[in-house]
Short mmCIF file of C-alpha atoms and ligand atoms in Angstrom, two decimals:
data_model
loop_
_atom_site.label_atom_id
_atom_site.label_comp_id
_atom_site.label_asym_id
_atom_site.label_seq_id
_atom_site.Cartn_x
_atom_site.Cartn_y
_atom_site.Cartn_z
CA MET Q 1019 8.43 0.29 -13.15
CA VAL Q 1020 10.33 -1.40 -10.32
CA ASP Q 1021 11.70 0.51 -7.38
CA SER Q 1022 13.76 -0.86 -4.57
CA ILE Q 1023 14.48 0.47 -1.12
CA LYS Q 1024 16.46 -1.72 1.27
CA GLY Q 1025 14.92 -5.22 1.08
CA PHE Q 1026 11.64 -4.02 -0.44
CA ARG Q 1027 10.82 -4.34 -4.12
CA ILE Q 1028 7.99 -2.10 -5.23
CA VAL Q 1029 6.32 -2.44 -8.61
CA ARG Q 1030 4.16 0.38 -9.91
CA GLN Q 1031 1.77 0.27 -12.84
CA SER Q 1032 -1.05 2.39 -14.20
CA LEU Q 1033 -4.30 1.54 -15.97
CA VAL Q 1034 -2.76 1.99 -19.42
CA ASP Q 1035 -0.27 -0.81 -18.65
CA VAL Q 1036 -2.94 -3.45 -18.08
CA PRO Q 1037 -3.57 -5.79 -21.05
CA ALA Q 1038 -7.08 -5.42 -22.43
CA GLY Q 1039 -7.79 -9.18 -22.60
CA ASP Q 1040 -8.13 -11.65 -19.73
CA GLU Q 1041 -5.58 -14.24 -20.88
CA TRP Q 1042 -3.23 -13.27 -18.03
CA LEU Q 1043 -5.89 -13.98 -15.37
CA THR Q 1044 -6.46 -17.46 -13.94
CA ALA Q 1045 -9.91 -19.06 -14.18
CA TRP Q 1046 -10.53 -18.27 -10.50
CA GLU Q 1047 -9.52 -14.64 -11.03
CA CYS Q 1048 -11.82 -14.33 -14.07
CA ASP Q 1049 -14.72 -15.59 -11.96
CA TYR Q 1050 -13.79 -13.20 -9.15
CA ALA Q 1051 -13.50 -10.25 -11.56
CA ALA Q 1052 -16.99 -10.99 -12.85
CA THR Q 1053 -18.36 -10.44 -9.34
CA ARG Q 1054 -17.02 -6.85 -9.44
CA ARG Q 1055 -19.89 -5.32 -11.31
CA VAL Q 1056 -18.95 -1.62 -11.09
CA PRO Q 1057 -16.61 -1.06 -14.10
CA LYS Q 1058 -14.29 1.37 -12.27
CA ARG Q 1059 -13.88 -1.08 -9.38
CA ARG Q 1060 -13.27 -3.97 -11.73
CA GLU Q 1061 -10.65 -1.93 -13.62
CA GLU Q 1062 -8.80 -1.03 -10.44
CA TRP Q 1063 -8.98 -4.63 -9.22
CA ARG Q 1064 -7.50 -5.84 -12.54
CA LEU Q 1065 -4.80 -3.16 -12.26
CA GLY Q 1066 -3.93 -4.41 -8.77
CA ARG Q 1067 -3.75 -8.01 -10.00
CA TRP Q 1068 -1.59 -7.09 -12.98
CA THR Q 1069 0.79 -5.11 -10.77
CA ALA Q 1070 1.03 -7.91 -8.20
CA LYS Q 1071 1.68 -10.52 -10.89
CA LEU Q 1072 4.54 -8.46 -12.32
CA ALA Q 1073 6.01 -8.11 -8.83
CA VAL Q 1074 5.80 -11.87 -8.18
CA ARG Q 1075 7.24 -12.70 -11.60
CA GLU Q 1076 10.13 -10.33 -10.99
CA TRP Q 1077 10.69 -11.84 -7.54
CA ALA Q 1078 10.44 -15.47 -8.67
CA GLY Q 1079 12.57 -14.90 -11.76
CA SER Q 1080 10.18 -16.90 -13.94
CA ALA Q 1081 6.46 -17.77 -14.26
CA THR Q 1082 4.01 -16.12 -16.60
CA PRO Q 1083 1.24 -13.83 -15.29
CA ALA Q 1084 -1.29 -16.57 -16.11
CA GLU Q 1085 0.58 -19.01 -13.83
CA ILE Q 1086 0.52 -16.56 -10.95
CA GLU Q 1087 -2.64 -16.19 -8.90
CA ILE Q 1088 -3.30 -13.46 -6.33
CA ARG Q 1089 -5.96 -14.51 -3.86
CA PRO Q 1090 -7.38 -12.69 -0.87
CA ARG Q 1091 -6.93 -14.38 2.51
CA ALA Q 1092 -10.00 -14.59 4.74
CA ASP Q 1093 -9.06 -11.19 6.24
CA GLY Q 1094 -8.64 -9.62 2.77
CA ALA Q 1095 -4.84 -9.52 2.60
CA PRO Q 1096 -3.45 -10.67 -0.76
CA GLU Q 1097 -1.44 -13.88 -1.16
CA ALA Q 1098 0.47 -15.07 -4.21
CA PHE Q 1099 0.48 -18.56 -5.70
CA ILE Q 1100 2.51 -19.92 -8.60
CA GLY Q 1101 1.05 -22.90 -10.39
CA GLY Q 1102 -1.26 -23.43 -7.41
CA ALA Q 1103 1.53 -23.51 -4.79
CA PRO Q 1104 2.18 -20.65 -2.33
CA ALA Q 1105 4.84 -18.32 -3.73
CA ASP Q 1106 7.92 -17.73 -1.63
CA CYS Q 1107 7.10 -14.10 -0.81
CA SER Q 1108 4.81 -11.71 1.06
CA ILE Q 1109 2.94 -9.05 -0.88
CA SER Q 1110 0.87 -5.98 -0.23
CA LEU Q 1111 -1.27 -4.09 -2.71
CA SER Q 1112 -2.71 -0.62 -3.11
CA HIS Q 1113 -4.52 1.14 -5.94
CA SER Q 1114 -5.70 4.70 -6.28
CA ASN Q 1115 -6.77 6.94 -9.16
CA GLY Q 1116 -5.55 4.63 -11.91
CA GLN Q 1117 -2.24 3.84 -10.23
CA ALA Q 1118 -1.25 0.71 -8.33
CA ILE Q 1119 1.74 -0.46 -6.33
CA CYS Q 1120 2.67 -3.89 -5.08
CA ALA Q 1121 5.37 -4.26 -2.42
CA ILE Q 1122 7.03 -7.64 -2.14
CA ALA Q 1123 9.33 -9.06 0.51
CA PRO Q 1124 10.59 -12.45 1.72
CA CYS Q 1125 8.02 -14.98 2.88
CA GLY Q 1126 7.07 -14.52 6.53
CA THR Q 1127 7.52 -10.74 6.52
CA SER Q 1128 4.37 -8.79 7.32
CA ILE Q 1129 4.32 -5.89 4.91
CA GLY Q 1130 1.92 -3.14 4.00
CA CYS Q 1131 2.03 -0.55 1.24
CA ASP Q 1132 -0.15 2.33 0.19
CA ILE Q 1133 -0.49 4.87 -2.62
CA GLU Q 1134 -2.60 7.88 -1.78
CA VAL Q 1135 -3.43 11.15 -3.53
CA ILE Q 1136 -2.29 14.18 -1.56
CA GLU Q 1137 -5.31 16.26 -0.74
CA ALA Q 1138 -6.43 18.74 1.87
CA ARG Q 1139 -8.87 17.21 4.35
CA ASP Q 1140 -11.28 18.73 6.76
CA PRO Q 1141 -9.62 19.32 10.17
CA THR Q 1142 -12.14 16.91 11.71
CA PHE Q 1143 -10.46 14.11 9.72
CA ALA Q 1144 -7.31 14.28 11.85
CA ALA Q 1145 -9.35 14.69 15.02
CA ASP Q 1146 -11.34 11.55 14.18
CA TYR Q 1147 -8.54 9.25 13.02
CA PHE Q 1148 -5.21 10.53 14.37
CA THR Q 1149 -3.63 10.30 17.80
CA ALA Q 1150 -3.03 13.49 19.80
CA ASP Q 1151 0.67 13.51 18.83
CA GLU Q 1152 -0.16 13.03 15.15
CA CYS Q 1153 -2.65 15.90 15.29
CA ALA Q 1154 -0.01 18.07 16.98
CA PHE Q 1155 2.50 17.17 14.27
CA VAL Q 1156 0.09 18.15 11.47
CA GLU Q 1157 -0.58 21.45 13.27
CA SER Q 1158 3.15 22.10 13.62
CA VAL Q 1159 4.08 21.95 9.94
CA PRO Q 1160 3.88 24.98 7.63
CA GLU Q 1161 0.50 25.54 6.02
CA ASN Q 1162 1.75 24.47 2.58
CA ALA Q 1163 2.86 21.06 3.90
CA ARG Q 1164 -0.27 20.29 5.92
CA ALA Q 1165 -2.09 18.31 3.22
CA LEU Q 1166 1.05 16.27 2.66
CA ALA Q 1167 1.52 15.66 6.38
CA THR Q 1168 -2.10 14.51 6.76
CA THR Q 1169 -1.93 12.26 3.70
CA LEU Q 1170 1.40 10.80 4.78
CA ILE Q 1171 0.15 9.93 8.26
CA TRP Q 1172 -3.01 8.34 6.84
CA SER Q 1173 -1.02 6.43 4.25
CA ALA Q 1174 1.52 5.12 6.77
CA LYS Q 1175 -1.32 4.06 9.07
CA GLU Q 1176 -2.94 2.11 6.23
CA CYS Q 1177 0.41 0.42 5.57
CA ALA Q 1178 0.68 -0.72 9.18
CA LEU Q 1179 -2.98 -1.81 9.32
CA LYS Q 1180 -2.38 -3.90 6.19
CA ALA Q 1181 0.82 -5.38 7.61
CA ILE Q 1182 -1.14 -6.32 10.74
CA GLY Q 1183 -3.82 -7.81 8.46
CA GLU Q 1184 -6.75 -6.04 10.10
CA GLY Q 1185 -7.11 -3.02 7.83
CA LEU Q 1186 -9.67 -0.52 9.04
CA ARG Q 1187 -11.27 -3.07 11.36
CA LEU Q 1188 -8.65 -1.79 13.81
CA ASP Q 1189 -9.03 1.67 15.35
CA THR Q 1190 -6.64 3.89 13.39
CA ARG Q 1191 -5.42 5.41 16.68
CA GLU Q 1192 -4.04 2.06 17.80
CA VAL Q 1193 -1.10 2.73 15.53
CA GLU Q 1194 0.97 5.90 15.65
CA VAL Q 1195 3.11 7.29 12.87
CA MET Q 1196 6.53 8.68 13.73
CA THR Q 1197 7.85 11.17 11.21
CA SER Q 1198 9.43 14.56 11.31
CA ASP Q 1199 10.23 15.29 7.69
CA VAL Q 1200 7.48 16.48 5.39
CA THR Q 1201 9.44 19.08 3.47
CA ILE Q 1202 8.31 19.25 -0.14
CA ASP Q 1203 11.36 20.88 -1.65
CA ASP Q 1204 13.13 17.88 -3.18
CA ALA Q 1205 10.21 16.93 -5.44
CA GLY Q 1206 10.13 13.50 -3.90
CA ALA Q 1207 13.16 12.05 -5.58
CA SER Q 1208 14.26 10.26 -2.44
CA TRP Q 1209 12.84 7.67 -0.09
CA ARG Q 1210 12.49 8.93 3.46
CA ARG Q 1211 12.26 7.09 6.75
CA ILE Q 1212 9.03 6.42 8.55
CA GLU Q 1213 8.07 4.31 11.53
CA VAL Q 1214 4.66 3.18 12.75
CA VAL Q 1215 4.20 1.90 16.28
CA ARG Q 1216 1.39 -0.33 17.42
CA TRP Q 1217 0.95 0.23 21.10
CA SER Q 1218 -0.61 -3.08 22.11
CA PRO Q 1219 0.88 -5.56 21.59
CA ARG Q 1220 3.86 -3.24 21.17
CA THR Q 1221 5.25 -3.69 17.66
CA THR Q 1222 7.30 -1.40 15.49
CA TYR Q 1223 6.85 -1.20 11.71
CA PRO Q 1224 9.82 0.54 10.12
CA GLY Q 1225 9.48 1.69 6.55
CA TRP Q 1226 9.92 4.29 3.88
CA TRP Q 1227 7.88 6.86 2.03
CA ARG Q 1228 8.28 8.90 -1.04
CA LEU Q 1229 6.57 11.89 -2.62
CA GLU Q 1230 5.62 11.35 -6.24
CA TRP Q 1231 3.39 14.27 -6.86
CA PRO Q 1232 0.38 14.10 -6.58
CA PHE Q 1233 0.87 10.81 -4.70
CA VAL Q 1234 2.41 9.64 -1.48
CA ILE Q 1235 3.82 6.12 -1.67
CA ALA Q 1236 4.60 4.34 1.60
CA VAL Q 1237 5.70 0.89 2.67
CA VAL Q 1238 6.34 -0.67 6.08
CA ALA Q 1239 7.29 -4.11 7.37
CA SER Q 1240 7.25 -6.04 10.60
CA VAL Q 1241 11.06 -6.16 10.55
CA GLU Q 1242 13.84 -3.82 9.49
CA MET Q 1243 14.50 -4.60 5.86
CA THR Q 1244 18.08 -4.81 4.60
CA ASP Q 1245 19.55 -5.14 1.13
C1 COA U 564 -7.14 -2.69 3.74
C2 COA U 564 -7.88 -1.39 3.55
C3 COA U 564 -7.46 -0.41 4.64
C4 COA U 564 -7.49 -0.83 2.16
O1 COA U 564 -8.28 0.22 1.82
P1 COA U 564 -8.18 1.21 0.57
O2 COA U 564 -7.42 2.43 0.93
O3 COA U 564 -9.56 1.42 0.12
O4 COA U 564 -7.47 0.47 -0.60
P2 COA U 564 -6.00 0.24 -1.12
O5 COA U 564 -6.09 0.34 -2.59
O6 COA U 564 -4.94 1.04 -0.46
O7 COA U 564 -5.76 -1.29 -0.72
C5 COA U 564 -6.60 -2.25 -1.24
C6 COA U 564 -5.94 -3.59 -1.08
O8 COA U 564 -5.67 -3.84 0.29
C7 COA U 564 -5.57 -5.26 0.42
N1 COA U 564 -6.27 -5.63 1.64
C8 COA U 564 -7.61 -5.74 1.86
N2 COA U 564 -7.84 -6.14 3.13
C9 COA U 564 -6.63 -6.29 3.71
C10 COA U 564 -6.22 -6.70 4.99
N3 COA U 564 -7.09 -7.02 5.96
N4 COA U 564 -4.89 -6.75 5.27
C11 COA U 564 -3.98 -6.44 4.32
N5 COA U 564 -4.32 -6.04 3.06
C12 COA U 564 -5.63 -5.97 2.77
C13 COA U 564 -6.21 -5.90 -0.82
O9 COA U 564 -5.19 -6.48 -1.61
C14 COA U 564 -6.83 -4.72 -1.52
O10 COA U 564 -6.79 -4.77 -2.91
P3 COA U 564 -7.71 -5.80 -3.73
O11 COA U 564 -9.07 -5.75 -3.12
O12 COA U 564 -7.66 -5.30 -5.12
O13 COA U 564 -7.04 -7.13 -3.56
C15 COA U 564 -9.43 -1.59 3.62
O14 COA U 564 -9.86 -2.24 2.45
C16 COA U 564 -9.84 -2.44 4.81
O15 COA U 564 -9.76 -1.98 5.91
N6 COA U 564 -10.25 -3.68 4.59
C17 COA U 564 -10.53 -4.67 5.65
C18 COA U 564 -11.78 -4.38 6.43
C19 COA U 564 -12.93 -4.13 5.59
O16 COA U 564 -13.17 -4.77 4.59
N7 COA U 564 -13.68 -3.12 6.00
C20 COA U 564 -14.72 -2.58 5.24
C21 COA U 564 -14.35 -1.15 4.87
S1 COA U 564 -14.04 -0.21 6.34
#
């Protein structure tokens, strides 16, 4: 399934979509997969690779999955190669509960995406990881939207931390999520605006999110994306 919002292309796959064999993995990827000894982790890793390869193939307009390689950079961020050469795109990956998304954008764009199950969290979660304004926002929404608000803020933070390339090495309060709309009445059919601000050095990560019950899907980039 391919979704598009402004300049982003977002490919989504689930575990049942992943081919059983390894013929679509490169030799390096097969070796890497073998180091993932916990079956569930290996499955999710393969799902992420499959999803990313479909996204790159769709972006490049050709290339088979076996010609595409998704490697982690030294910091962990994924990078795509076609036939051993860097692909002309930036990608971000996320997998959760048998679902994966890969967001893809023009080369040089810092992007981050995330798929997260909506769940209620202990109030200490927000206190530990959210800024004061984010905590106040969660408190301000109706009770029935609080789990969504918490999940959305966490998800958007992860997007920005991936776009920055640091992930959770960075204090989650160094980025702040700006959103006002967590109504749950339109069943998530539409993409909605979101913005994450890194305070120092000051950088804005505009993006989009969408409710696909029971998941939140979010994507941000270092620049405003246009069609
Ligand atoms: C990036 C991070 C926030 C993602 O966490 P998560 O919610 O468990 O997982 P998601 O499914 O949403 O995302 C996983 C993908 O993020 C990507 N990723 C990992 N590190 C990344 C980084 N520094 N920047 C951007 N993307 C990164 C990878 O593609 C990974 O999938 P893969 O391992 O199958 O290639 C987390 O892995 C992280 O902080 N990593 C870097 C620091 C680290 O390793 N810390 C140890 C744990 S605190």
